[in-house]
Amino acid sequence: MPDPTTYRTEYLLHVGMYVGYVLGIHLFTISLNTTTTSITHTFQRGGYITK
C-alpha cells in the first residue's frame, strides 16, 4: 500500500488534469463558436472542423 498522502496527491493531480482538460475543450469550442465566420470557413476549408 502506498503512503495515503502520496496517493491523495496523485489522485488530486489526476483529477485536476482531467478537469483542466475538459475545461480546455469547452473553452476551445466556445471560442470557435464565437469567432468570425471567415475564420470558421478557413478552418472548414483547411479540414480542421468536420461536421
Tab-separated table of N, CA and C in Angstrom:
chain	number	residue	atom	x	y	z
A	1	MET	N	0.843	-1.194	0.000
A	1	MET	CA	0.000	0.000	0.000
A	1	MET	C	0.882	1.249	0.000
A	2	PRO	N	0.682	2.139	-0.924
A	2	PRO	CA	1.474	3.378	-0.922
A	2	PRO	C	1.033	4.297	0.207
A	3	ASP	N	1.834	5.288	0.451
A	3	ASP	CA	1.515	6.253	1.508
A	3	ASP	C	0.212	6.978	1.153
A	4	PRO	N	-0.754	7.035	2.064
A	4	PRO	CA	-2.040	7.689	1.743
A	4	PRO	C	-1.878	9.125	1.270
A	5	THR	N	-0.920	9.853	1.844
A	5	THR	CA	-0.721	11.244	1.434
A	5	THR	C	-0.267	11.313	-0.017
A	6	THR	N	0.662	10.431	-0.389
A	6	THR	CA	1.130	10.401	-1.771
A	6	THR	C	-0.006	10.012	-2.700
A	7	TYR	N	-0.794	9.029	-2.282
A	7	TYR	CA	-1.914	8.578	-3.108
A	7	TYR	C	-2.908	9.715	-3.325
A	8	ARG	N	-3.229	10.440	-2.245
A	8	ARG	CA	-4.190	11.536	-2.359
A	8	ARG	C	-3.641	12.625	-3.272
A	9	THR	N	-2.356	12.922	-3.164
A	9	THR	CA	-1.757	13.959	-4.006
A	9	THR	C	-1.827	13.558	-5.471
A	10	GLU	N	-1.502	12.305	-5.781
A	10	GLU	CA	-1.571	11.846	-7.167
A	10	GLU	C	-3.008	11.859	-7.663
A	11	TYR	N	-3.945	11.484	-6.795
A	11	TYR	CA	-5.356	11.486	-7.183
A	11	TYR	C	-5.814	12.903	-7.519
A	12	LEU	N	-5.482	13.861	-6.643
A	12	LEU	CA	-5.869	15.249	-6.893
A	12	LEU	C	-5.205	15.772	-8.161
A	13	LEU	N	-3.969	15.347	-8.397
A	13	LEU	CA	-3.271	15.790	-9.596
A	13	LEU	C	-3.978	15.274	-10.842
A	14	HIS	N	-4.379	13.998	-10.820
A	14	HIS	CA	-5.076	13.438	-11.979
A	14	HIS	C	-6.437	14.101	-12.173
A	15	VAL	N	-7.154	14.329	-11.074
A	15	VAL	CA	-8.452	14.997	-11.188
A	15	VAL	C	-8.272	16.410	-11.730
A	16	GLY	N	-7.266	17.117	-11.228
A	16	GLY	CA	-7.019	18.473	-11.703
A	16	GLY	C	-6.671	18.505	-13.183
A	17	MET	N	-5.865	17.530	-13.617
A	17	MET	CA	-5.513	17.458	-15.032
A	17	MET	C	-6.750	17.172	-15.872
A	18	TYR	N	-7.611	16.268	-15.388
A	18	TYR	CA	-8.820	15.920	-16.136
A	18	TYR	C	-9.757	17.118	-16.241
A	19	VAL	N	-9.941	17.821	-15.105
A	19	VAL	CA	-10.821	18.992	-15.109
A	19	VAL	C	-10.263	20.064	-16.043
A	20	GLY	N	-8.952	20.291	-15.976
A	20	GLY	CA	-8.344	21.276	-16.860
A	20	GLY	C	-8.490	20.891	-18.321
A	21	TYR	N	-8.375	19.582	-18.607
A	21	TYR	CA	-8.522	19.084	-19.977
A	21	TYR	C	-9.933	19.335	-20.483
A	22	VAL	N	-10.942	19.004	-19.648
A	22	VAL	CA	-12.335	19.199	-20.055
A	22	VAL	C	-12.644	20.681	-20.222
A	23	LEU	N	-12.192	21.499	-19.265
A	23	LEU	CA	-12.435	22.938	-19.364
A	23	LEU	C	-11.758	23.506	-20.607
A	24	GLY	N	-10.562	23.025	-20.914
A	24	GLY	CA	-9.859	23.497	-22.104
A	24	GLY	C	-10.643	23.196	-23.366
A	25	ILE	N	-11.226	21.993	-23.439
A	25	ILE	CA	-12.017	21.630	-24.619
A	25	ILE	C	-13.242	22.533	-24.713
A	26	HIS	N	-13.919	22.767	-23.580
A	26	HIS	CA	-15.107	23.620	-23.597
A	26	HIS	C	-14.741	25.039	-24.007
A	27	LEU	N	-13.663	25.583	-23.455
A	27	LEU	CA	-13.253	26.940	-23.813
A	27	LEU	C	-12.874	27.014	-25.283
A	28	PHE	N	-12.193	25.976	-25.792
A	28	PHE	CA	-11.800	25.958	-27.194
A	28	PHE	C	-13.031	25.919	-28.089
A	29	THR	N	-14.033	25.096	-27.724
A	29	THR	CA	-15.260	25.004	-28.517
A	29	THR	C	-16.012	26.321	-28.497
A	30	ILE	N	-16.107	26.938	-27.308
A	30	ILE	CA	-16.816	28.216	-27.198
A	30	ILE	C	-16.110	29.281	-28.030
A	31	SER	N	-14.785	29.320	-27.967
A	31	SER	CA	-14.045	30.328	-28.726
A	31	SER	C	-14.223	30.092	-30.220
A	32	LEU	N	-14.299	28.822	-30.639
A	32	LEU	CA	-14.532	28.538	-32.053
A	32	LEU	C	-15.924	28.998	-32.459
A	33	ASN	N	-16.914	28.789	-31.591
A	33	ASN	CA	-18.287	29.152	-31.924
A	33	ASN	C	-18.474	30.660	-31.983
A	34	THR	N	-17.631	31.415	-31.274
A	34	THR	CA	-17.810	32.860	-31.235
A	34	THR	C	-16.856	33.588	-32.173
A	35	THR	N	-16.047	32.852	-32.925
A	35	THR	CA	-15.155	33.516	-33.870
A	35	THR	C	-15.951	33.993	-35.072
A	36	THR	N	-15.305	34.825	-35.898
A	36	THR	CA	-15.982	35.361	-37.068
A	36	THR	C	-16.213	34.256	-38.083
A	37	THR	N	-17.133	34.491	-39.007
A	37	THR	CA	-17.486	33.482	-39.996
A	37	THR	C	-16.312	33.187	-40.913
A	38	SER	N	-15.529	34.204	-41.252
A	38	SER	CA	-14.413	33.990	-42.173
A	38	SER	C	-13.396	33.028	-41.570
A	39	ILE	N	-13.115	33.180	-40.274
A	39	ILE	CA	-12.161	32.277	-39.634
A	39	ILE	C	-12.730	30.864	-39.606
A	40	THR	N	-14.028	30.733	-39.302
A	40	THR	CA	-14.657	29.413	-39.267
A	40	THR	C	-14.584	28.770	-40.643
A	41	HIS	N	-14.842	29.542	-41.694
A	41	HIS	CA	-14.775	28.991	-43.040
A	41	HIS	C	-13.353	28.577	-43.380
A	42	THR	N	-12.381	29.332	-42.911
A	42	THR	CA	-10.992	28.962	-43.152
A	42	THR	C	-10.684	27.631	-42.491
A	43	PHE	N	-11.159	27.440	-41.259
A	43	PHE	CA	-10.942	26.166	-40.576
A	43	PHE	C	-11.612	25.034	-41.348
A	44	GLN	N	-12.842	25.265	-41.813
A	44	GLN	CA	-13.562	24.213	-42.523
A	44	GLN	C	-12.853	23.888	-43.834
A	45	ARG	N	-12.348	24.903	-44.534
A	45	ARG	CA	-11.644	24.658	-45.783
A	45	ARG	C	-10.355	23.893	-45.509
A	46	GLY	N	-9.736	24.185	-44.347
A	46	GLY	CA	-8.495	23.502	-44.010
A	46	GLY	C	-8.719	22.095	-43.492
A	47	GLY	N	-9.968	21.732	-43.235
A	47	GLY	CA	-10.266	20.387	-42.779
A	47	GLY	C	-10.122	20.210	-41.284
A	48	TYR	N	-10.038	21.317	-40.520
A	48	TYR	CA	-9.888	21.172	-39.070
A	48	TYR	C	-11.223	20.858	-38.408
A	49	ILE	N	-12.323	21.360	-38.995
A	49	ILE	CA	-13.644	21.097	-38.422
A	49	ILE	C	-14.368	20.125	-39.343
A	50	THR	N	-14.824	19.020	-38.797
A	50	THR	CA	-15.562	18.039	-39.590
A	50	THR	C	-16.952	17.908	-39.001
A	51	LYS	N	-17.944	18.237	-39.818
A	51	LYS	CA	-19.329	18.142	-39.336
A	51	LYS	C	-20.138	17.312	-40.310
